Coordinates of C-alpha atoms in Angstrom, one line a residue:
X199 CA 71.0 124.4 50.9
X200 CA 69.5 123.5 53.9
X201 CA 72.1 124.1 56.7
X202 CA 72.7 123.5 60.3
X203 CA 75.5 125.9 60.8
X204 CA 74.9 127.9 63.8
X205 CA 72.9 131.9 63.1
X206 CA 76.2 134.5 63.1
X207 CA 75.0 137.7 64.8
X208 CA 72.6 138.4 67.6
X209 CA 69.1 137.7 67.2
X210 CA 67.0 140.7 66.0
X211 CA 62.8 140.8 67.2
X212 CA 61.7 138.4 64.9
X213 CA 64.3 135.8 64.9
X214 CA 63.6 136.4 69.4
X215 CA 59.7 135.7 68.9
X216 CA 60.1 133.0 66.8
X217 CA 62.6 131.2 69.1
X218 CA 60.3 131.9 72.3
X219 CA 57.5 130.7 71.0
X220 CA 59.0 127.7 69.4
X221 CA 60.5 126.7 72.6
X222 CA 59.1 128.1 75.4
X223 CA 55.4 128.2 77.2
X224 CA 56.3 131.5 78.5
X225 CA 56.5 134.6 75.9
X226 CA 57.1 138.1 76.9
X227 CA 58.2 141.7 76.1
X228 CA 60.6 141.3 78.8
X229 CA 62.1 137.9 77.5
X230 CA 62.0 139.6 74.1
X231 CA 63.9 142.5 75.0
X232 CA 66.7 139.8 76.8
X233 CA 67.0 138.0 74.2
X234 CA 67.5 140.2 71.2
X235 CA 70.9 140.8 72.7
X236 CA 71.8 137.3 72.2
X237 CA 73.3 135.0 69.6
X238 CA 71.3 132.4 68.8
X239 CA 73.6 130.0 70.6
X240 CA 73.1 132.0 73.9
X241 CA 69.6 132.5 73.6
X242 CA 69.2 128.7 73.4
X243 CA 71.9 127.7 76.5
X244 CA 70.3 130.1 78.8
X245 CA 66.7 128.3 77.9
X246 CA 68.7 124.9 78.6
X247 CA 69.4 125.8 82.0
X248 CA 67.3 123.6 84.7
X249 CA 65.7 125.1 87.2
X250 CA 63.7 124.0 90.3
X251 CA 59.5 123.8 90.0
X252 CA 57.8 127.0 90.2
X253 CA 55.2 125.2 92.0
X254 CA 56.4 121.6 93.8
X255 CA 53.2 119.7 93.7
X256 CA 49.5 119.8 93.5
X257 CA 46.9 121.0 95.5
X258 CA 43.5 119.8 95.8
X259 CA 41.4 122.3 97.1
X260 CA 38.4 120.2 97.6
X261 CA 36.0 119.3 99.4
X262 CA 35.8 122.4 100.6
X263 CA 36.1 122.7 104.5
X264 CA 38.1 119.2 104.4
X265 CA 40.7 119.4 101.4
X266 CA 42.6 116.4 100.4
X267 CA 45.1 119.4 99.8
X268 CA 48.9 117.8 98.8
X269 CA 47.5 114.3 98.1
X270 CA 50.6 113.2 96.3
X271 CA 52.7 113.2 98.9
X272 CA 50.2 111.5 101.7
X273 CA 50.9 107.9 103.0
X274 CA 47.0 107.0 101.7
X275 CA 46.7 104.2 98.8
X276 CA 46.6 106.4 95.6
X277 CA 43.5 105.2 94.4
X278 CA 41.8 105.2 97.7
X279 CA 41.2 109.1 97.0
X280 CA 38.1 110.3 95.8
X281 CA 37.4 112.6 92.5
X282 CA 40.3 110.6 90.8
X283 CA 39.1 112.5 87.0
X284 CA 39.2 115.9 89.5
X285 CA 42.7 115.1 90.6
X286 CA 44.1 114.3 87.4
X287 CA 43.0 117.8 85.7
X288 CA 44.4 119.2 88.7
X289 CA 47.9 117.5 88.1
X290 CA 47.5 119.2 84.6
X291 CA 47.3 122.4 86.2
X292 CA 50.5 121.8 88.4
X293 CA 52.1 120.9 85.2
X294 CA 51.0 124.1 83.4
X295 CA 51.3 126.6 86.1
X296 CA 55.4 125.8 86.2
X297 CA 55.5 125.9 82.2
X298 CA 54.7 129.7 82.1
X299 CA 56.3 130.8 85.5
X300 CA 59.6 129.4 83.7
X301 CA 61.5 130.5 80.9
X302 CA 62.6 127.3 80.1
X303 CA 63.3 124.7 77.3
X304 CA 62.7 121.7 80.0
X305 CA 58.9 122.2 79.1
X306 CA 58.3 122.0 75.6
X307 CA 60.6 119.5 75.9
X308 CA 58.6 117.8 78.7
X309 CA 55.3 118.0 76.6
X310 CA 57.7 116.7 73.3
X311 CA 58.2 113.6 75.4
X312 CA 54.5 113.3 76.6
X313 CA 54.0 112.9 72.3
X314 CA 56.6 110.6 72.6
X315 CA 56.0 107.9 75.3
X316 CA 52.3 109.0 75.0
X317 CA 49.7 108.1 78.4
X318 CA 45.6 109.4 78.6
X319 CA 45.2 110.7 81.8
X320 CA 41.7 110.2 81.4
X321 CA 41.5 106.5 79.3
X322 CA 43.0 104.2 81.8
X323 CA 46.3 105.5 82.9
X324 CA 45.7 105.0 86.8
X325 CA 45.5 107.0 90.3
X326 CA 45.9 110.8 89.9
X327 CA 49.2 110.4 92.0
X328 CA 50.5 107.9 89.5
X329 CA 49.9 110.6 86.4
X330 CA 52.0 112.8 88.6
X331 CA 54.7 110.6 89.1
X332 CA 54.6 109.8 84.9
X333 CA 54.8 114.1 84.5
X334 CA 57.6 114.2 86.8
X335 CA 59.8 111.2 85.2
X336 CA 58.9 113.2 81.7
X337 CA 60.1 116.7 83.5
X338 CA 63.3 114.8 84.7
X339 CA 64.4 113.4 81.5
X340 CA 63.5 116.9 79.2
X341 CA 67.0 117.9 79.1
X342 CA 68.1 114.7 79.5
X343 CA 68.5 111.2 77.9
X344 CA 66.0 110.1 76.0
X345 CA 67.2 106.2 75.5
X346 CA 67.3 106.1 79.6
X347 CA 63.9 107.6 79.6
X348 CA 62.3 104.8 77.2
X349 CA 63.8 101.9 79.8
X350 CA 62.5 104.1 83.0
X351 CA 59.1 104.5 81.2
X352 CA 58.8 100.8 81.1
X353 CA 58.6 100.8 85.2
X354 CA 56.1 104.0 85.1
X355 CA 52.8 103.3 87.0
X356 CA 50.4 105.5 84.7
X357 CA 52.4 103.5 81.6
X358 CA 52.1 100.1 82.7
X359 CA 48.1 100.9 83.6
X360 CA 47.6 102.3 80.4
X361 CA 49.2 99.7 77.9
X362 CA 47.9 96.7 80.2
X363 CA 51.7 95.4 80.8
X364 CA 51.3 95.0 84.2
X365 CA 49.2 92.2 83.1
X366 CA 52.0 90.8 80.7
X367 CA 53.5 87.7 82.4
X368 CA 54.5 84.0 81.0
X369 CA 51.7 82.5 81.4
X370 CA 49.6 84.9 79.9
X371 CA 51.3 87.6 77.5
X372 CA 49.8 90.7 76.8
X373 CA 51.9 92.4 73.3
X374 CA 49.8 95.6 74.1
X375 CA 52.9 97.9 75.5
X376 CA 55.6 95.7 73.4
X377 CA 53.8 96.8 69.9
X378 CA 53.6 100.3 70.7
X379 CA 56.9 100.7 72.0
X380 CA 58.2 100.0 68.8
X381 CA 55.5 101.3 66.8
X382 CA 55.3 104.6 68.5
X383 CA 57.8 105.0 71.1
X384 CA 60.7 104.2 69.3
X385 CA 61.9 103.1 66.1
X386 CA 58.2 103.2 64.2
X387 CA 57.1 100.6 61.4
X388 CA 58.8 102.1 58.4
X389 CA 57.2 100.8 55.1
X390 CA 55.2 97.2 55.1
X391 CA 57.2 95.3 53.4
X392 CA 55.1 92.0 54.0
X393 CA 52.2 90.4 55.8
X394 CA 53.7 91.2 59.7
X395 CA 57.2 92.4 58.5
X396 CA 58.0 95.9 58.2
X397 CA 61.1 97.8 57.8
X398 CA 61.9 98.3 61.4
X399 CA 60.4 95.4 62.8
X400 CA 58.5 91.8 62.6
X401 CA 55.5 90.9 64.2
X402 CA 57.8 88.4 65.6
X403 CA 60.1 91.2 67.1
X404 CA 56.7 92.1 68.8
X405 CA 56.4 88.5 70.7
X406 CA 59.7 88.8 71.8
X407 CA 59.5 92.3 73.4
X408 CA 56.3 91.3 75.0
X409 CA 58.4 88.4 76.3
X410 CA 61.2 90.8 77.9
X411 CA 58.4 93.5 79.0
X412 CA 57.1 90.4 81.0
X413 CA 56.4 90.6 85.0
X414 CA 56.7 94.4 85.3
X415 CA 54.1 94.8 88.2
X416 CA 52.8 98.4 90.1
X417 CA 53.8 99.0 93.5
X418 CA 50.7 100.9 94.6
X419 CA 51.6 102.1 97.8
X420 CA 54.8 104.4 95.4
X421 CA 57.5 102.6 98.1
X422 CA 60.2 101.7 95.4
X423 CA 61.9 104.6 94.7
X424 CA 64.3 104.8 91.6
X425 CA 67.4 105.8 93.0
X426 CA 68.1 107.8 89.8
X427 CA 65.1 109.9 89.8
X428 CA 63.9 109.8 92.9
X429 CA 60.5 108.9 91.6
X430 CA 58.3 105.9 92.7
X431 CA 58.4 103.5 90.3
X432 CA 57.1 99.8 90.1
X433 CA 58.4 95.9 90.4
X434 CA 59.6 93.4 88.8
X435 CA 57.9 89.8 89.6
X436 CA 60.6 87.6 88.5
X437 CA 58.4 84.7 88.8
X438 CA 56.2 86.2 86.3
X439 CA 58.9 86.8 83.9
X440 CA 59.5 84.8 80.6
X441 CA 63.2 83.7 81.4
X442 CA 63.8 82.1 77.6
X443 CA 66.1 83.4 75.6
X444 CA 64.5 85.9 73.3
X445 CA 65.5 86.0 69.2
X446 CA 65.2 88.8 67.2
X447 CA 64.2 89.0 63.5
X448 CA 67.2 90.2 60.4
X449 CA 65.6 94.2 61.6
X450 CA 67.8 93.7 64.4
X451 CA 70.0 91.8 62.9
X452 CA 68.9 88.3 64.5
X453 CA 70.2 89.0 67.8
X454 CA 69.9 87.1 70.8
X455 CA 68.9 88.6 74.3
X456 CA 69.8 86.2 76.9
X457 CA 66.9 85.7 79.4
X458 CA 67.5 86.0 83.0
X459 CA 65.5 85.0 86.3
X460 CA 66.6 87.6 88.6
X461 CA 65.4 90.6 89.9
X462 CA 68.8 92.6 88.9
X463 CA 69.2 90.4 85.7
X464 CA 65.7 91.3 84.0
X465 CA 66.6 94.9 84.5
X466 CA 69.6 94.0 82.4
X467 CA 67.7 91.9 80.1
X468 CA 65.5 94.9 79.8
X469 CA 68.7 97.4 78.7
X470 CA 70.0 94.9 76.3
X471 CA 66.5 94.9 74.4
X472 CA 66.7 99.2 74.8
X473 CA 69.8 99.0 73.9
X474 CA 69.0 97.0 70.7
X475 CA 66.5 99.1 69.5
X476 CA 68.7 102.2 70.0
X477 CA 71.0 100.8 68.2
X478 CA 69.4 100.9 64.9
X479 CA 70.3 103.9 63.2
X480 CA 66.5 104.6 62.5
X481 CA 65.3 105.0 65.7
X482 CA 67.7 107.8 65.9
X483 CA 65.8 109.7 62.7
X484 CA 62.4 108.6 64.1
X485 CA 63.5 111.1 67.2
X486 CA 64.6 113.7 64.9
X487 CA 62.3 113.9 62.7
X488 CA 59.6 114.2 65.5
X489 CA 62.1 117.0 67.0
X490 CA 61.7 118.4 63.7
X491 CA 58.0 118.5 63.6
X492 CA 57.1 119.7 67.0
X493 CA 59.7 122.7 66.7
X494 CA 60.5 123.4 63.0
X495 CA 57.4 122.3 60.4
X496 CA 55.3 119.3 60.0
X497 CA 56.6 118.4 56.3
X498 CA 60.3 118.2 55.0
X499 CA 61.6 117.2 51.2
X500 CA 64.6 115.2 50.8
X501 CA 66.7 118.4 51.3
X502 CA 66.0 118.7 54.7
X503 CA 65.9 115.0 55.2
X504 CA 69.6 114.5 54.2
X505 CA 71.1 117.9 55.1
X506 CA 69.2 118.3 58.6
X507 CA 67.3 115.1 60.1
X508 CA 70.2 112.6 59.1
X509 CA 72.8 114.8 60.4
X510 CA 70.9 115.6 63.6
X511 CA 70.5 111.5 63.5
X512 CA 74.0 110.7 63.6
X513 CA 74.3 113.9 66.3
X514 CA 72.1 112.4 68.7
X515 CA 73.6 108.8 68.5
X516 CA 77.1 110.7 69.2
X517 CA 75.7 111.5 72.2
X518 CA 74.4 108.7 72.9
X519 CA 71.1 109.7 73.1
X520 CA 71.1 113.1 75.0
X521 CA 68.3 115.4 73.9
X522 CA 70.3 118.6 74.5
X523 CA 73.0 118.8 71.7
X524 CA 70.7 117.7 69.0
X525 CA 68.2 120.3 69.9
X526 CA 70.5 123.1 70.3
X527 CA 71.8 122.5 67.1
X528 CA 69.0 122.8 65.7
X529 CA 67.0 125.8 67.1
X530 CA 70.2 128.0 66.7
X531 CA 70.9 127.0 62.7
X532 CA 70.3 128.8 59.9
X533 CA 68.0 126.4 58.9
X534 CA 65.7 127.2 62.2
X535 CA 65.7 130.4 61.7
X536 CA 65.1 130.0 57.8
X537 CA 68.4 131.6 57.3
X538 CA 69.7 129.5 54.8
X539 CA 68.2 130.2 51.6
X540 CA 65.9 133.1 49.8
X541 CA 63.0 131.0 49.1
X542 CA 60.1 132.5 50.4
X543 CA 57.8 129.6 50.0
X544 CA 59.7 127.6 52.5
X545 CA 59.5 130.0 56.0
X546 CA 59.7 128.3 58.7
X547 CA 58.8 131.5 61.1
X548 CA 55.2 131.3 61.3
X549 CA 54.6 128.0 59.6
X550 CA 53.1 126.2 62.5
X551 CA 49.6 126.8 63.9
X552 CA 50.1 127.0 67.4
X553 CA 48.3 124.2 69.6
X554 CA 45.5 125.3 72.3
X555 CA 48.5 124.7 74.7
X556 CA 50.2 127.5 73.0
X557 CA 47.3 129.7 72.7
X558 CA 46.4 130.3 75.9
X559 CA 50.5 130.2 77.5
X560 CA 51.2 132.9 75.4
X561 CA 48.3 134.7 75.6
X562 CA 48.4 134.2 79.7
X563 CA 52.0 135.6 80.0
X564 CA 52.5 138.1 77.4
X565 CA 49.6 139.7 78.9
X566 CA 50.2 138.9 82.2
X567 CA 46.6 137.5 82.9
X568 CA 45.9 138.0 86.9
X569 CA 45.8 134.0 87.0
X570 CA 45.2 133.4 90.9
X571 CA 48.3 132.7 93.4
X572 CA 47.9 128.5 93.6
X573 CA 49.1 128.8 97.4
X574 CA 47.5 131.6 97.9
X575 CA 44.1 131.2 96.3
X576 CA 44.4 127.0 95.3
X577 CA 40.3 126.8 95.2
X578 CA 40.6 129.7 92.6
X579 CA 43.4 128.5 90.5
X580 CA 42.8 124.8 90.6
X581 CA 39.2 124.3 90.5
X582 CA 37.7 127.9 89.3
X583 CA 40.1 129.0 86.6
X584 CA 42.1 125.8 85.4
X585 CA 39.9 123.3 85.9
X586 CA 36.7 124.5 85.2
X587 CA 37.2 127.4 82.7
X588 CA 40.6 126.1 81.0
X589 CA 41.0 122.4 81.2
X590 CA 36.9 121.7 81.1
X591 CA 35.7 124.3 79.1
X592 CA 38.7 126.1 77.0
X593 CA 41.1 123.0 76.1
X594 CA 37.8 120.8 75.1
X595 CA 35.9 123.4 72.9
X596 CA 40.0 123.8 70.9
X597 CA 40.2 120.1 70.5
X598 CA 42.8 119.4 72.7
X599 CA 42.0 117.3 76.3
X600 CA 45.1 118.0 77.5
X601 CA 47.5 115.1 78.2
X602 CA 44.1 112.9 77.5
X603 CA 45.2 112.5 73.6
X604 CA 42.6 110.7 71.9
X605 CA 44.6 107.0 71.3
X606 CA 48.2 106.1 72.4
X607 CA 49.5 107.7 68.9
X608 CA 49.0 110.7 70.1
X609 CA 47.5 114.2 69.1
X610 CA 46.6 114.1 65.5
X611 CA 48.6 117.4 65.2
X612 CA 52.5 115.8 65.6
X613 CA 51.5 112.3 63.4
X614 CA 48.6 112.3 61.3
X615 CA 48.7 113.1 57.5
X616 CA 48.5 115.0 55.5
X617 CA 47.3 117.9 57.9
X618 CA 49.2 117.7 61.2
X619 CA 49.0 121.0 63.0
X620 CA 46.1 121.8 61.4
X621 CA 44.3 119.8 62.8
X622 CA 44.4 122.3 65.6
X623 CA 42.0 125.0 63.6
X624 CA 38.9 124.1 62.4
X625 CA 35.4 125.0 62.5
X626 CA 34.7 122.1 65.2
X627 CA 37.7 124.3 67.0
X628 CA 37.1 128.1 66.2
X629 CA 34.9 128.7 69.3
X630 CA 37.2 127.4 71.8
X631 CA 39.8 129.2 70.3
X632 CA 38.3 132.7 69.8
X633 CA 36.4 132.7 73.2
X634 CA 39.4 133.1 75.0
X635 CA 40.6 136.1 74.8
X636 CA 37.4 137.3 75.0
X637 CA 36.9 135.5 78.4
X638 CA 39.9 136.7 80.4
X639 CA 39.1 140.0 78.9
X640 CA 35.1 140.0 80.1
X641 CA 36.7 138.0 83.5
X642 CA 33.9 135.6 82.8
X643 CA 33.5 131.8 80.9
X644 CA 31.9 133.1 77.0
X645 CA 32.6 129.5 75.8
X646 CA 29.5 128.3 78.7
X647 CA 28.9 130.6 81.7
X648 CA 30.2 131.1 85.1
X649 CA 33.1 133.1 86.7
X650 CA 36.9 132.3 85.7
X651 CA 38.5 134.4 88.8
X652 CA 41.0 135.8 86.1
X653 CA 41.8 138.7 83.4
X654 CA 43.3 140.8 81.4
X655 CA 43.9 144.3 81.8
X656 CA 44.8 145.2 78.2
X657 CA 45.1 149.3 78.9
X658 CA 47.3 148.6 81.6
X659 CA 49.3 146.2 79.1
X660 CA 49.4 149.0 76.6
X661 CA 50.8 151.7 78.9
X662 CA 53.7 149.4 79.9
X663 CA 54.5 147.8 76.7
X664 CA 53.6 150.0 74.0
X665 CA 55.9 153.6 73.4
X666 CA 54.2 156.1 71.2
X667 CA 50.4 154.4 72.0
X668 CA 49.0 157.9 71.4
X669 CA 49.5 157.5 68.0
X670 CA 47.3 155.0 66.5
X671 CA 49.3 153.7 63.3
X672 CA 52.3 153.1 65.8
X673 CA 50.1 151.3 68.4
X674 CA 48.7 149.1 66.2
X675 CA 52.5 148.4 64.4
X676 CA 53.7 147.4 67.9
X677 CA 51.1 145.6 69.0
X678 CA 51.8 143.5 65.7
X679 CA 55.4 143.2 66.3
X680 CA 54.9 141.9 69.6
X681 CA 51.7 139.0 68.8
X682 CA 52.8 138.2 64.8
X683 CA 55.8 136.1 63.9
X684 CA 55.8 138.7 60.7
X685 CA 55.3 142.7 60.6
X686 CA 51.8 143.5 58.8
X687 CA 51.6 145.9 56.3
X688 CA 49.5 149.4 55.9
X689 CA 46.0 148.0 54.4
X690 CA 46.4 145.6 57.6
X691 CA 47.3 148.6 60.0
X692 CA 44.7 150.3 59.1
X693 CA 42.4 147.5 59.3
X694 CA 43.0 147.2 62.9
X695 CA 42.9 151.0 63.7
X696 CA 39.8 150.9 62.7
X697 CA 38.9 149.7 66.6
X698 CA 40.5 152.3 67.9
X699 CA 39.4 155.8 65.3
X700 CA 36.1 155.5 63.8
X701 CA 36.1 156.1 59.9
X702 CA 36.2 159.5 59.1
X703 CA 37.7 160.3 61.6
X704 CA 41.4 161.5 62.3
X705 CA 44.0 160.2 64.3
X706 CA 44.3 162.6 66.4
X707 CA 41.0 161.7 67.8
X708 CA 42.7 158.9 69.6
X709 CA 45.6 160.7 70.8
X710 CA 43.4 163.0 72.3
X711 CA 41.4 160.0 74.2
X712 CA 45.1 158.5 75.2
X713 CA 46.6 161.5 76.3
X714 CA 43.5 162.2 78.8
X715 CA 43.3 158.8 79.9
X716 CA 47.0 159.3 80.6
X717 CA 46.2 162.7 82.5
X718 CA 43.0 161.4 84.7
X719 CA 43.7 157.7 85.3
X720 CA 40.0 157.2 83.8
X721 CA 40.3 153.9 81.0
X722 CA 36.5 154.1 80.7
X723 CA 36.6 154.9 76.7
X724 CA 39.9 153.8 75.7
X725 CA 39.3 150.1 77.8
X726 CA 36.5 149.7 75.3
X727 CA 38.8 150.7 72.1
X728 CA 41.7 148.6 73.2
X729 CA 39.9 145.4 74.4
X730 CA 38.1 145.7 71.2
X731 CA 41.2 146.1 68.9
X732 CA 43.3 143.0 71.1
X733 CA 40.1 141.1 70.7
X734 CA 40.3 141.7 66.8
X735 CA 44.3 141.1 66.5
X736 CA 44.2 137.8 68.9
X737 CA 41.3 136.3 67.2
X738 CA 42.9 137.3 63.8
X739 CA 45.0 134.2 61.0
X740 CA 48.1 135.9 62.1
X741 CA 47.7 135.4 65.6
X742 CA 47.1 131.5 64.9
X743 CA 50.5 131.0 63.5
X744 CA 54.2 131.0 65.0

């Protein structure tokens, strides 16, 4: 039976991977060594606990000799900068750098949201500055309240660009933001049940959302803070607004939301509608059974829909919405940690093929890739290795454009069916994917050319990570317990220690190359072993799964 009873017991190695890579960007040997001391309750409070940014705000290092440097925070128009598409990526790379400096829930929970209340940076979402501001609203509601982040998002700059509601006034209405925030944002469709009508809503319901979305405008120059974030936001035009009453279908049980003609009373005409559509128990589910396909697997069977998403429903409307207690009840149950049954054709530990997001944060921190300092070095890290080599180059060849989804549902990956995360791997894919690790290995771009100003010393990861690497059959075993969700077996070991003893030869042939490596400090021959063997295990199905 499917259970969310909380994990008794601390966690052991693979219950700890499987819970850092589910919820964090940042996976180490260290963090694994923490939290395998831990209950599963623990583990997941101390990732719950908010900390400040690793990095404050982004840096644009160009033009060189006369950089626009911390751009977000000058008194210039937003959109009066140049190399807007530049910025953006750049703002992606502020993003990422604090997701694996932190060992933190706030992050995948961040990007959760981003699937959520979904924006293209790059397909119409606005100034640079105003993608910041939308990644910053998403960062301030992660462990926070997720019905007080779908009215804030309604006032977001990048939003109201990208959904065209800043057009949306009385004389003119413009349903583009109204459909989606039901279809998408919110509640979803549910089945058709009739031309226009669906289970959730009426295409009705739709006219008279756009009608109480109506006169939302952007205050360019970011001077209207939200007092409750402390994050520009934009404007209401009251004179713009539709001021009618507003009359919802039977989905919402025919109610009525008074219209108002104030500045103060729209923003309450706007939580009535919110609060509306939070009402309905469905919009609850629609949450949770997202939750339950970014963190747990993309497909469920009435079991789990009854036992874990309509529980975890009814949690989350108990809290009125609060992310936090819904999400640690679920990634420290039984069911999370597939604990609840015997059936091995229903793991959940390494049933998810990770995104390119994933791919490269864990690879970046576990082997503690010499990314460049961004204060430090911000033309290296911004421009050299994120934007050219990982957010150009790396994150296009995976199929992922990072935070530049390819329509406003979203990556394919957390809706579409019947593949979902596969969607990630793929022959279209495969190169992106595999080129990695060989490029911050080689310190050079293999997926087109140029340098990436970072690597990966894998020796020097061995020799710090790895006890007994002198023995070959234990080096590979522990390399495999620290990059697999699941332990591999002896035909698999073997496999591998192939890159490290030729055939026919013995093992002691490598403990002999270790051990004088060890004595002189000289990594010439066993550099090209290991990086040959980390290339093999990264690039192998095992690695592609968590």
């Amino acid at each position: 039976m499917a259970s969310l009873t909380p994990l008794s017991g601390n966690l052991d190695l693979r219950k700890a991977k499987h819970l850092l890579r589910r919820a964090t960007f940042n996976y180490t040997k260290n963090q694994l060594d923490v939290f395998t001391s831990m209950s599963a309750t623990e583990a997941v409070d101390t990732l719950t606990i908010d900390a400040p940014y690793a990095l404050q705000e982004p840096y644009d290092p160009l033009p060189e000799g006369s950089p626009d440097g911390f751009w977000t925070s000058a008194t210039t128009l937003p959109r009066d900068f140049e190399g807007q598409t530049r910025k953006r990526a750049l703002v992606a790379g502020w993003w990422w750098y604090n997701a694996i400096n932190q060992v933190s829930l706030k992050h995948k929970l961040s990007f959760f949201l981003h699937t959520c209340f979904t924006v293209s940076k790059d397909g119409g979402s606005g100034a640079a500055t105003y993608f910041y501001d939308y990644l910053r609203l998403l960062d301030f509601y992660a462990l926070g309240n997720i019905k007080t982040l779908a009215k804030k998002i309604t006032l977001d700059s990048s939003m109201l660009y990208y959904l065209d509601n800043h057009r949306n006034n009385k004389y003119n209405p413009n349903e583009n933001y109204a459909r989606e925030y039901l279809e998408l944002f919110t509640i979803l469709r549910g089945e058709q049940i009739g031309p226009g009508n669906y289970t959730n809503y009426t295409e009705e319901d739709i006219q008279e959302a756009a009608k109480v979305f109506s006169g939302f405008k952007i205050e360019e120059n970011r001077s209207i803070i939200d007092p409750d974030t402390g994050i520009p936001m934009g404007y209401v035009n009251f004179e713009q607004h539709n001021s009618d009453n507003k009359t919802f279908s039977n989905a919402f049980n025919n109610q009525t939301i008074i219209g108002r003609e104030t500045t103060t009373e729209i923003f309450e005409e706007l939580d009535d509608f919110v609060e509306m559509v939070f009402a309905q128990q469905e919009t609850a589910k629609a949450y949770c059974r997202k939750l339950y396909r970014y963190f747990v697997k993309s497909k469920w069977d009435d079991e789990v829909e009854a036992d874990i998403i309509t529980p975890l429903a009814d949690l989350l409307i108990a809290n009125d919405f609060e992310i936090v207690p819904v999400v640690r009840t679920l990634l420290s149950s039984q069911h999370f940690y597939d604990a609840d049954d015997s059936i091995a054709t229903d793991e959940t530990i390494g049933s998810i093929i990770k995104s390119p997001l994933q791919l490269v944060s864990e690879i970046c921190s576990l082997f503690n890739a010499s990314i460049p300092n961004s204060s430090n070095n911000p033309l290296e890290y911004y421009h050299i290795f994120f934007k050219r080599f990982i957010h150009d180059n790396y994150f296009v060849t995976s199929g992922m454009d990072l935070f530049s989804p390819f329509d406003v549902a979203g990556y394919h990956a957390y809706f579409q069916e019947p593949d979902f995360d596969r969607y990630w791997f793929s022959s279209n894919t495969i190169i992106g994917r595999y080129s990695l690790i060989e490029s911050l290995i080689q310190g050079v771009n293999t997926i087109s050319s140029g340098e990436i100003s970072a690597t990966i010393d894998t020796v020097l990861f061995v020799r710090n990570n790895i006890t007994g690497a002198q023995d070959p059959n234990v080096l590979v075993s522990e390399m495999a317990n620290l990059l697999y969700p699941e332990a591999i077996d002896a035909d698999r070991v073997n496999y591998f220690k192939q890159f490290l003893v030729e055939d026919g030869f013995p093992d002691y042939y490598w403990t002999g190359i270790w051990n004088r490596y060890l004595n002189d400090n000289d990594n010439f021959t066993v550099k090209t072993r290991i990086d040959a063997l980390v290339t093999a295990m990264i690039n192998a199905a095992e690695f592609q799964l968590m």
